[in-house]
Structures are given as C-alpha cells and as structure tokens.
Amino acid sequence: MRRLREVRNVWLAVDNPCVERASTMPKSTEKEFFFQFKTKELLSKLHVPISIPLNISSREFVGRLVNTHNLPCFVEEDINLNLAKFVAKETAAFHDQNAQEAIQTLQKAGDDDIGNIADKWAKAYTQECVAYAPDSKPKPEVGFAELYHKLIHSPALEILFRLEHTYAVAVEDVLIQRDQALAKLQERQAAQIQQAVQNLDYTHNDQQVNRLAAQHFENIQFEEAKWDSELKNLQDTQRLEFRNWIEQLGDDMENGTEGPVSRRIRAMSDSLPAPRRKELVEEPRLEESFTIHLGAQMKTMHNIRLMSVDVLDLCKHKPNREGGSLEPQPQRLQTAMSLFSYSLSGLILMVDDRINSYTGIKRDFAAVCQQSTDFHFPDLDTQLRVIQQHAVQANTIRRARKAEKISQDGSSNGSADRRSVASNQSRQSSEDGEVTSNLKTGDFYITKHSNLAEVHIVFHLVADDSLRSSDINSRHPCILALRNILKCCVEFDIHAITLPLFLLYEMYEEMTIAWCVKRAELVLKCIKGFMMEMAQWGGSESRTIQFVVPKGISDDLFAQLSAMLPQIFRLSRTLDLSQHK
C-alpha cells in the first residue's frame, strides 16, 4: 500500500491534461478464467470471472475456488500454475492498454507540451518515490576521498605527509627484516647443499640431495608466505588507522588551529629513528622540455619532455629530511594534491602477456608498490586478481567471435571449402584448450595507485620480442595500443602520460644509432597524429607527454633525439616585434 500511495502522489503531482483522464481510467477489469480437468471418464470445466489486477495471491484465490466448488485436491497445483500465468498476462495487457490511452492523450496535447510533461513526470518520480530518488548519502569511499582532498589543500598538508611517512617507515622495517631473514635462510641452505654435494656417495646419494633441495624450496616458500602475511596484516591495520586519523584530523582542523591530533602525529614523526637503508644520491638526469602547438584551426598548447631515466624511478617515493624536519619531494607533493582531481598522471609499462608480478619489470614494479601502503586503492595483487577474471571473460568473448566468424566464412564457401574450414575449426578448438587469462600483444590493463611518487595510473601494455626488430610500422599492435591509451587519457582526465620512446627499457646489441633514430621517429610521428585526434575525442586541454629513453644512453644520441622534436612538432616561439618596425 505504501508503494501505491507513492504512485498516486506522483500522478497527482504532475500538472498535465492526463490528470483529468486519471479519474476516468478504469482501476480494474474482469476477465474470465477457464480451466478443465478430467477425472476417470468425466471431463469438468471451470469458468470463473477474475478481477484484474488480482488483489490477493493466486494461491489463496485457488484455495477459495477449491473450497467453494469442491474441487479435487490433485488439481490444485495445476490450477495455481495456470491461474498465475493468466493473471500475469492479463495484468500486463491491462496496464499496456492504460498506458496506450495515456500516450494518446499526451499526443493530443501537442508536440510542444510532451517534453515539458515528461520533465515534470521525471521530477515527480525523483522527488516522491524513494526507489527513483538519487542517493543523497555519500558512500564511505567518496566521503573519505573528499575529506582527504580537502585536507591535502589545507595547512594540514604537512601533518598528512608526516603521517604517511611514519607508516612508510614501519613498512620499510618489515621489508628489511624479511630480506635479512630470507638472505640468512638462503645462505644456510646454500651451505647445506654444498656440503651434501661434496660428500656425495659418502653420506648422501642423489636421491637425498634432491630431497634436500625440495625441502629447501618449501622452506623458502613458507618463509616468504609468512612475511607476506605479516606485511599484509600491517598494511590492513595501517589503512584502518589512517582513515581514523584523517577523520579526527578533519574534525580537528575545523577549528582552524592545530589540535591534539596534529601534535600527536608530529610527535610520532619526530621520534622516528634514522633510516636503516642508505639513501641513494640521485644522479642528475638528461632532460629536455619543449612547448608545442597542435591543431589545424584551434591550436592547443602541449608540453613535450624527453628524459633519460629509469622508468621505475618515477614511481619510487624518496622522502628526505632537511634540518630535522620531513620535506617531501615537489613531484610527490604535486601527485598527492592532484590525486582526486581532473589532472591525473599516467605511466605506460611494457609487460609480457601474463597478468602477475613474478618476473621482469613487473616484479620490480610490485616491489616499489610494496614500499608503502596504498591508503585509497586496493593493493597491486588484489587489482591483478580482478583483472585476471576480466581477462578470462574477454578471451572467452574473443573465442566465441572467432568461432562465429569461421562459421560465417564456412557458410559462404562451397562444400569442399566448408569441410576444410570445419576441420580447421575443430583443430583450432583442440589446440586452444581451456580459456586462460593470457593477453595478446597490444592489450593493456590499468592499475590505480596513490603511494607512488609521480604516477596515479599505470597502463600495463602487453608487448613481445617483435619490438626489438627494426621493421615495425604504424600498424603494429603496440603502436595502435598507444592510440587507445591516449583515448583513455582524454576520457578519464589524465593530463600527463609517460611512455618509452623506443618501446623498450633496455639497450640491446641490435639497437644501433640508426635503429634508435628510426624507432624514435616512428613513435614521435604516431604520437603527434594521435594527439591531433584528441580534438575529435574532446581533449582540447593542455597535456604533458614525457618520452623516456633507457638510462645510460650516450649524450650524442640524446642530443640527436632532442633535435628531432623541433623537426616533428611545431614549437611555441616568441615573436620579437621590435625587429619588424
């Protein structure tokens, strides 16, 4: 009845010609329900008038019919099924008829009034019906994000960085203890294996050595699992504590003065011991920046930067102390302030086709993510598990489309071609086997982070060894993937993106100067064309594109690559009018 009252209030709240029609519309109608059943040699027929819509349940109505007409009990279930279908069909037809009459009444009102009437209906539904009203209560994640964004742009900025640094030191201590424990265990196991090999055929045989190696492997796995569990528990505890601190700090900062919560956080940060790891001195890196204009008529200004740096250095958080106080890096400060904004930073990471963090640069990136707790997004392993599930679904859809395409090609060919296509399809299905989460070259998946130095979004682009060849063109899957990534940047307000200029992070023997120049020219021209398409995608804002080359590149090659940028892009130059007087 409550829902019916809501609908009635909505109907009366709309001021339109249908209100007069509402009183004349029938509220119910009668339909005849027919059912027949056979008992031995007697055929019985039942005709019952039923009010549509039926105000009681169909099972209760059938119970009344059985009692009134002395029907046998074995037909009760059949009557109930038939009556439920009959009531559902006639009720839908009744409402459709009323809706059709209402639409005809709206059409008589004129085309100009239909839009206004529809707006009034929508407004009435959102204001009167709870089911259609917008959710005014913010979600906990949204409320926490807004509070953090408010505090990070207030005098509480220093307090927040002190709190994050305190938690980062605790995580660092666990990582140091883990590395030391694993190193001691591996050293002890290496000594045992060496002693067993030296005493082979005396105190140990081949089977015992193999059993000892297997036991060592299990011990390593057990030790790693133990420390991973401890690290996860610590980070989960830190996330809960961080949210509580943020809420208390928000209440404390409403008064405009530094309260007890701020003083406690400052005292916790000042009491931290000296860092146990040796702080690495950051070497000066090769870097060139340009301001360019792109566009046919409405030109847009963009920033282009060429850097020679290790790509993971852009992710590492390196806090430093000056005069006993914690001073965050300017890049880290800017990243934190733009975390919940419309100006995000992205990074393209070239990975293999397996979605995990076990090998190569994926393992190094996972180690960087573990150095501090992510207080706003799930950890990297959790995000990768979710991505694996979506990858399996995507590969299933791909296989279905491929099979459909093969069947369509087979139906358009002759009988001989159809048999060959069918045999190829069966052979392909047997070779494919079970659908996995492995991706294809040119696919990419996205992870979100709040604990990295200069990055919010990481695009994991799947690549293969074909990138080491010198004969790739603009139709290569990785080149086309760059276009899709830039399109995602436009859609999700990512205004800074970092990508490898050679599509590789290391220098190989085949990467001569001519190879590097050719690859750089291909990537730069393709990126220029993709950036000019941004105007069609809706991306007219100024953006920053950072091209990264492997660390340790020669100065001559870096200068040659830097000289290519003015030749490919149109630079922004200042015009001196005094020379034209």
PDB file of C-alpha atoms in Angstrom, residues 8 31 77 84 98 112 136 191 206 242 271 303 305-306 318 320 399 428 438 472 475 490 499 526 539 558 566 570:
ATOM      1  CA  ARG A   8      -0.803   8.047  -6.624  1.00  0.00           C
ATOM      2  CA  LYS A  31     -11.640 -11.422 -17.252  1.00  0.00           C
ATOM      3  CA  GLU A  77      -1.358 -27.251  -8.227  1.00  0.00           C
ATOM      4  CA  ALA A  84      -0.634 -17.381 -12.215  1.00  0.00           C
ATOM      5  CA  ASN A  98      -3.994   2.157 -19.895  1.00  0.00           C
ATOM      6  CA  ASP A 112       5.455  21.268 -27.606  1.00  0.00           C
ATOM      7  CA  SER A 136      21.889  11.706  -1.168  1.00  0.00           C
ATOM      8  CA  ALA A 191      75.973 -24.223   2.740  1.00  0.00           C
ATOM      9  CA  ASP A 206      71.435 -38.357  -5.447  1.00  0.00           C
ATOM     10  CA  PHE A 242      44.866   6.134   8.554  1.00  0.00           C
ATOM     11  CA  SER A 271      60.512  10.325  17.168  1.00  0.00           C
ATOM     12  CA  ASN A 303      54.327  20.141 -23.197  1.00  0.00           C
ATOM     13  CA  ARG A 305      59.604  16.237 -22.385  1.00  0.00           C
ATOM     14  CA  LEU A 306      62.469  13.900 -23.247  1.00  0.00           C
ATOM     15  CA  LYS A 318      62.044   9.168  -1.723  1.00  0.00           C
ATOM     16  CA  ASN A 320      64.235  13.414   2.669  1.00  0.00           C
ATOM     17  CA  ARG A 399      36.996 -17.129 -28.920  1.00  0.00           C
ATOM     18  CA  GLN A 428      41.941 -24.918 -33.661  1.00  0.00           C
ATOM     19  CA  ASN A 438      46.909 -14.502 -21.005  1.00  0.00           C
ATOM     20  CA  ILE A 472      57.810  -2.432 -37.384  1.00  0.00           C
ATOM     21  CA  ARG A 475      50.107  -0.718 -37.746  1.00  0.00           C
ATOM     22  CA  VAL A 490      41.219  12.036 -22.755  1.00  0.00           C
ATOM     23  CA  LEU A 499      55.879   6.345 -22.303  1.00  0.00           C
ATOM     24  CA  CYS A 526      52.481   8.432 -34.464  1.00  0.00           C
ATOM     25  CA  GLY A 539      40.525  16.534 -25.465  1.00  0.00           C
ATOM     26  CA  PHE A 558      70.287  12.038 -26.615  1.00  0.00           C
ATOM     27  CA  PRO A 566      61.506  20.594 -33.241  1.00  0.00           C
ATOM     28  CA  ARG A 570      55.685  22.762 -34.101  1.00  0.00           C
TER      29      ARG A 570
END
